[in-house]
Amino acid sequence: MRATDVAVVGGGVIGLTAALALLQAGRSVQVLEANTLGSGSSHGNCGTITPSHATPLAAPGVIALALRWMLTPDAPLYVHPRLDPRLWGWLLRFALRCNARDWRSSALAKSALLNDSRERLQQWVADYGLECEFAQTGVDYIFRDERAFAAGQIELDLLRELGVRVEVVDGRTYEARDSAFKPGLAGAICFEHDAVLRPDRYVDALAKAVRGRGGVIVEHCRVQGLDRDGDACRLRSSQGELRAKDVVLALGAWSPQLSDAIGLPSLKRAIQPGKGYSITYDRPAQVPRRPVVLRERKVCVTAWDSGYRLGSTMEFSGYDDSLNPRRLAALERGAAEYLHAPVGPVERERWYGWRPMSSDDIPLIGRVPGRDGLWLSTGHGMMGVSMSVGSGQLLADLMLDRAPAIDPQPYRPERFA
């Protein structure tokens, strides 16, 4: 039987950053990935690093909006109408948090982790030589509708309180700054401290750093069960058994599927898969000078030296694995409303991925209650890449009984026990 100090189950950015932080602390680590590295939501997102996105999806008014959009299959936020008691229970818990008090509480927790991760990521890129097209570009929200522009500024006082640098720009001024946009913008909200990277290259760079420090990565290794065996855990997988003193479960949207095995059945209630889409192209001749979110259409646009991507949308349809052409087309239509060159000359990839959406929009990071040696890092929603380095370091500090840089209390899995 193989043996290691720590087995990390899940080879996305959350699992790989945890592995790297633990290796740096002197622990031996094996990463077990059921498919290929980054094959979940780590691969095809838009790669923005966004302390500006601290405010949660569960905001006042969101439920009414979602209900209006339920009959619009290409809406930015879409709940597929079906008989699914687990989904409707999750939506009820989500709806109960759509109030000002809980909205603020979730924003505070998200902001602490986002800000910590933003600073650590920049340092990790330098220290580990992570080649992932990281750039301190900033990210802008773009509006074409005056009322939407005004509504988008409601949360800015809270963001400023959380340390986010904000600039509000009128439409004509922004158009003069960036000729990629069609005339008629209402305005923009600019976040200078945000950044960007290319997520698939980030996964590759993290994996290289893990291997370079002695970590072992095993792909196509599906965990089938785990048991406590004396002072260690025994994992049964499609590639044999592994004995580990500690096990980190970084399964993202698949976390509910192993919830019974880890003794935390409440994960089935806590997390729903939120499906997102993207299309990747060769870079067009004219692109926005910074990553942007086209706010009315909820479309993110990112241009790297190596390519160009339209992404976003949030679809609650369970583990439906179809690539919905209507929702992909909505990305292109949305971009065409704002940009002179909305798509690239060559399409390279159409993609979907399931994000692990917790009902309070706060990750679950820490020890699995009542299970010695089992640790959890999941539920990062749409912020997995943005929160990855901070989450990896926080989990490593907790496992090594070191004082973490941020208060771990808001992320404790016990809140769903």
XYZ file of C-alpha atoms in Angstrom:
417
model
C 0.000 0.000 0.000
C 1.307 3.456 -0.918
C 1.701 5.987 1.903
C 1.982 9.767 2.245
C 1.563 12.432 4.895
C -1.321 14.120 3.045
C -3.596 12.926 0.261
C -5.307 15.755 -1.597
C -8.411 14.573 -3.449
C -9.080 16.926 -6.348
C -6.664 18.378 -8.892
C -8.133 21.809 -9.522
C -6.681 25.098 -8.325
C -7.999 24.601 -4.772
C -6.395 21.172 -4.389
C -3.128 22.164 -6.061
C -2.627 25.313 -3.968
C -3.286 23.329 -0.788
C -0.757 20.727 -1.949
C 1.864 23.372 -2.685
C 1.403 25.123 0.674
C 1.726 21.788 2.505
C 4.820 20.791 0.533
C 6.385 24.134 1.362
C 5.776 23.331 5.042
C 7.619 20.019 4.724
C 4.752 17.552 4.392
C 4.754 14.826 1.742
C 1.741 15.088 -0.545
C -0.043 13.045 -3.194
C -2.778 14.631 -5.319
C -5.468 12.282 -6.640
C -7.535 13.544 -9.581
C -10.457 11.537 -10.957
C -10.018 12.911 -14.487
C -7.259 15.274 -15.604
C -5.838 18.250 -13.755
C -8.093 21.282 -13.943
C -10.848 19.370 -15.736
C -13.507 21.010 -13.568
C -14.267 24.701 -13.273
C -10.548 25.544 -12.966
C -10.034 25.217 -16.714
C -12.387 27.442 -18.692
C -13.215 30.426 -16.499
C -12.103 33.940 -17.407
C -9.181 34.044 -14.991
C -9.950 37.343 -13.272
C -8.562 37.878 -9.759
C -11.201 39.996 -8.138
C -11.257 41.359 -4.576
C -13.917 43.591 -6.144
C -16.286 40.609 -6.311
C -16.660 40.348 -2.534
C -20.401 40.961 -2.479
C -22.341 37.675 -2.645
C -24.799 36.425 -5.221
C -27.397 36.158 -2.444
C -28.366 39.835 -2.525
C -31.698 41.535 -1.898
C -33.846 41.260 -5.026
C -31.991 38.342 -6.618
C -34.758 35.796 -6.035
C -37.374 37.961 -7.752
C -34.993 38.413 -10.668
C -34.299 34.671 -10.886
C -38.035 33.898 -10.917
C -38.553 36.361 -13.782
C -35.707 34.748 -15.697
C -36.854 31.159 -15.110
C -38.764 31.126 -18.392
C -35.808 32.601 -20.303
C -33.352 29.744 -20.972
C -30.541 32.068 -22.100
C -30.860 34.453 -19.125
C -27.612 35.207 -17.228
C -29.054 33.538 -14.109
C -31.206 30.535 -14.907
C -32.871 27.906 -12.723
C -33.994 24.954 -14.781
C -37.600 24.248 -13.679
C -37.695 20.645 -12.505
C -38.720 18.501 -9.535
C -35.535 18.380 -7.452
C -36.137 18.617 -3.680
C -32.433 19.100 -2.950
C -32.189 22.048 -5.345
C -35.336 23.702 -4.028
C -34.140 23.239 -0.447
C -30.851 24.888 -1.382
C -32.695 27.735 -3.117
C -34.812 28.277 -0.007
C -31.728 28.551 2.196
C -30.166 30.846 -0.401
C -33.328 32.976 -0.515
C -33.372 33.381 3.267
C -29.940 35.035 3.013
C -31.062 37.597 0.422
C -31.243 40.359 3.013
C -28.981 43.246 3.912
C -27.568 41.721 7.119
C -26.534 38.367 5.619
C -25.383 40.046 2.408
C -22.954 42.145 4.415
C -21.821 39.198 6.555
C -20.992 37.085 3.493
C -19.213 40.021 1.850
C -16.958 40.481 4.888
C -15.986 36.804 4.876
C -15.387 36.693 1.131
C -13.404 39.921 1.178
C -10.958 38.713 3.825
C -10.097 35.644 1.773
C -10.065 37.467 -1.574
C -7.730 40.198 -0.331
C -5.379 37.724 1.333
C -5.309 35.559 -1.772
C -4.693 38.508 -4.102
C -1.528 39.479 -2.254
C -0.291 35.904 -1.874
C -0.889 35.111 -5.535
C 1.374 37.904 -6.668
C 4.084 36.610 -4.311
C 3.609 32.975 -5.388
C 3.924 33.928 -9.057
C 7.319 35.412 -8.251
C 8.515 32.814 -5.729
C 7.435 29.708 -7.650
C 7.937 31.103 -11.141
C 4.304 30.432 -12.087
C 4.046 31.039 -15.838
C 0.345 31.779 -16.240
C 0.123 35.216 -17.930
C -0.523 36.899 -14.590
C -0.935 40.663 -14.972
C -2.018 43.441 -12.625
C -4.474 44.879 -15.100
C -7.439 45.871 -13.010
C -10.994 44.845 -13.987
C -13.819 47.120 -15.146
C -17.609 46.835 -15.010
C -19.165 48.336 -18.150
C -22.749 49.634 -18.395
C -24.903 50.735 -21.324
C -28.031 51.522 -19.305
C -28.140 54.556 -17.000
C -30.392 52.888 -14.438
C -28.183 49.801 -14.304
C -25.143 52.056 -13.910
C -26.770 53.810 -10.954
C -27.827 50.484 -9.399
C -24.317 49.105 -9.845
C -22.954 51.828 -7.578
C -25.083 50.871 -4.572
C -22.513 48.401 -3.258
C -19.494 50.676 -3.711
C -19.533 52.149 -0.177
C -19.215 48.641 1.253
C -16.449 47.727 -1.187
C -14.520 50.859 -0.275
C -14.979 49.953 3.398
C -13.441 46.564 2.555
C -10.384 48.216 1.055
C -11.305 47.939 -2.634
C -10.075 50.857 -4.730
C -12.912 52.123 -6.939
C -13.132 54.663 -9.747
C -16.468 55.631 -11.306
C -16.165 56.908 -14.897
C -18.822 58.388 -17.179
C -19.481 56.729 -20.519
C -17.853 59.279 -22.826
C -14.693 59.382 -20.751
C -14.430 55.601 -20.813
C -15.038 55.439 -24.563
C -12.148 57.865 -25.015
C -9.947 55.564 -22.951
C -10.808 52.389 -24.820
C -11.731 52.352 -28.507
C -12.777 48.682 -28.375
C -16.251 49.751 -27.234
C -19.172 50.904 -29.311
C -20.488 54.384 -28.529
C -23.361 54.754 -26.114
C -21.856 53.590 -22.829
C -23.543 54.883 -19.705
C -20.423 54.491 -17.590
C -17.911 52.181 -15.986
C -16.811 51.155 -12.514
C -13.064 50.458 -12.447
C -11.261 48.312 -9.887
C -7.540 49.029 -10.107
C -6.266 46.321 -7.754
C -7.878 43.384 -9.567
C -5.727 41.216 -11.796
C -5.896 38.445 -14.389
C -4.224 35.177 -15.374
C -4.885 32.379 -17.828
C -6.474 29.626 -15.703
C -5.459 26.562 -17.706
C -1.843 27.733 -17.644
C -2.197 28.496 -13.934
C -3.217 24.878 -13.322
C -0.227 23.658 -15.335
C 2.132 25.991 -13.470
C 0.839 24.896 -10.058
C 1.204 21.237 -11.042
C 4.774 21.877 -12.173
C 5.563 23.563 -8.857
C 3.995 20.690 -6.893
C 6.011 18.079 -8.781
C 9.143 20.189 -8.537
C 8.918 20.102 -4.742
C 8.468 16.351 -4.551
C 4.692 16.125 -4.710
C 3.080 13.218 -6.551
C 0.097 13.770 -8.860
C -2.004 10.814 -9.991
C -4.576 11.513 -12.699
C -7.490 9.239 -13.654
C -7.585 8.105 -10.026
C -11.144 8.094 -8.710
C -11.546 7.798 -4.942
C -14.136 5.142 -4.144
C -14.138 5.281 -0.369
C -12.114 6.083 2.728
C -11.902 4.738 6.254
C -10.040 5.558 9.430
C -7.284 2.984 9.997
C -5.627 3.547 13.352
C -3.849 6.889 13.279
C -4.267 7.338 9.516
C -6.855 7.251 6.726
C -7.058 4.535 4.111
C -8.294 5.611 0.692
C -9.616 3.111 -1.820
C -9.295 4.285 -5.399
C -9.430 3.064 -8.984
C -5.617 2.844 -8.822
C -5.271 0.953 -5.555
C -5.098 1.948 -1.909
C -3.281 4.835 -0.267
C -2.601 5.415 3.414
C -2.385 9.040 4.571
C -2.186 10.744 7.938
C -4.476 13.496 6.617
C -6.858 13.741 3.675
C -7.858 17.018 2.035
C -11.079 16.927 0.051
C -10.974 19.628 -2.626
C -13.688 18.249 -4.873
C -15.434 21.427 -5.912
C -18.903 20.825 -7.308
C -18.508 17.063 -6.780
C -18.255 17.452 -2.984
C -21.888 16.391 -2.336
C -21.252 13.110 -4.126
C -18.720 12.038 -1.478
C -20.545 13.583 1.460
C -21.759 10.272 2.897
C -18.285 8.738 2.659
C -16.710 11.575 4.634
C -19.436 11.716 7.254
C -20.790 15.129 6.305
C -24.138 14.450 4.593
C -25.085 18.103 5.034
C -22.875 18.883 2.018
C -25.752 17.653 -0.132
C -27.808 20.519 1.249
C -25.001 23.059 1.406
C -23.667 22.916 -2.161
C -25.246 22.988 -5.598
C -23.417 22.849 -8.946
C -23.706 26.214 -10.697
C -22.978 25.727 -14.372
C -20.927 28.317 -16.216
C -19.949 28.551 -19.888
C -17.163 30.064 -21.940
C -15.925 30.330 -25.526
C -12.222 30.733 -26.297
C -10.911 32.255 -29.530
C -7.744 33.463 -31.092
C -7.264 37.070 -30.094
C -9.171 39.543 -32.324
C -7.458 42.612 -33.730
C -9.238 44.936 -31.294
C -9.786 43.939 -27.650
C -10.591 45.798 -24.425
C -7.444 47.075 -22.785
C -8.453 45.438 -19.470
C -10.639 42.481 -18.505
C -14.240 43.668 -18.310
C -17.649 42.516 -17.143
C -20.488 43.647 -19.409
C -22.854 44.130 -16.549
C -26.310 44.123 -18.074
C -25.511 40.872 -19.907
C -23.257 39.413 -17.165
C -20.588 38.534 -19.741
C -16.913 38.550 -18.766
C -14.382 39.377 -21.497
C -10.698 38.543 -21.053
C -7.886 38.982 -23.560
C -4.462 37.401 -22.998
C -1.471 37.471 -25.307
C -2.338 33.838 -26.095
C -6.087 34.145 -26.635
C -9.454 35.702 -25.925
C -12.404 34.425 -23.893
C -16.084 35.226 -23.321
C -17.527 33.628 -20.220
C -19.901 33.612 -17.280
C -23.619 32.817 -16.833
C -25.044 30.890 -13.874
C -27.284 27.909 -14.527
C -28.761 25.640 -11.872
C -29.542 22.443 -13.764
C -27.929 19.811 -11.554
C -25.143 17.793 -13.131
C -26.499 18.198 -16.645
C -23.463 17.668 -18.882
C -24.833 19.090 -22.119
C -23.152 22.045 -23.822
C -26.132 24.343 -24.331
C -25.707 26.240 -27.650
C -28.362 28.792 -26.677
C -26.432 29.863 -23.597
C -23.159 29.971 -25.513
C -24.805 32.124 -28.191
C -25.984 34.497 -25.454
C -22.332 35.200 -24.609
C -21.626 36.252 -28.187
C -24.823 38.302 -28.478
C -24.053 40.088 -25.221
C -20.517 40.922 -26.293
C -21.779 42.207 -29.646
C -23.896 44.839 -27.885
C -20.774 46.462 -26.431
C -17.744 45.643 -28.575
C -16.661 46.426 -32.129
C -14.950 43.019 -32.319
C -16.942 40.759 -29.973
C -15.439 37.437 -31.105
C -12.062 36.244 -32.334
C -11.165 35.110 -35.874
C -10.822 31.429 -34.878
C -12.869 29.622 -32.253
C -10.731 27.251 -30.155
C -12.988 25.836 -27.452
C -16.572 25.768 -26.199
C -16.659 24.839 -22.529
C -18.843 24.422 -19.471
C -17.920 23.783 -15.854
C -19.761 23.330 -12.574
C -18.944 25.781 -9.805
C -19.441 24.661 -6.176
C -22.073 27.126 -4.949
C -22.599 27.159 -1.190
C -25.933 28.468 0.014
C -24.259 31.324 1.922
C -21.687 32.000 -0.855
C -18.796 31.407 1.588
C -16.278 28.566 1.137
C -16.036 25.630 3.533
C -12.424 25.390 4.724
C -11.307 23.378 7.732
C -11.576 20.078 9.553
C -14.560 17.847 8.826
C -16.445 17.856 12.146
C -16.107 14.607 14.047
C -13.647 13.053 11.555
C -10.005 13.082 12.596
C -7.607 13.599 9.724
C -10.263 14.752 7.232
C -10.138 18.307 5.905
C -12.348 20.202 3.493
C -11.778 23.034 1.045
C -14.742 23.580 -1.256
C -17.723 25.826 -1.944
C -15.751 28.667 -3.547
C -18.516 29.418 -6.044
C -17.338 31.681 -8.853
C -14.240 32.750 -6.889
C -12.135 29.571 -6.958
C -9.198 31.030 -8.883
C -9.398 34.351 -7.027
C -9.447 32.611 -3.620
C -7.126 29.722 -4.460
C -3.810 30.767 -2.895
C -5.416 32.179 0.242
C -7.493 29.019 0.653
C -4.466 26.766 0.219
C -2.464 28.706 2.792
C -5.353 28.932 5.262
C -5.959 25.192 5.102
C -2.248 24.391 5.483
C -2.004 26.680 8.518
C -5.007 24.996 10.147
C -3.635 21.514 9.450
C -0.214 22.453 10.863
C -1.772 24.162 13.892
C -0.290 27.524 12.943
C -1.999 30.877 13.426
C -3.563 31.791 10.054
C -3.373 35.264 8.563
C -7.166 35.624 8.521
C -9.888 34.538 10.937
C -10.902 30.968 9.951
C -14.232 31.096 11.760
C -16.494 32.169 8.832
C -15.313 29.234 6.677
C -15.716 26.423 9.221
C -17.607 23.440 7.776
C -19.418 23.037 11.120
C -21.863 25.749 10.115
C -23.529 23.194 7.827
C -23.259 20.193 10.181
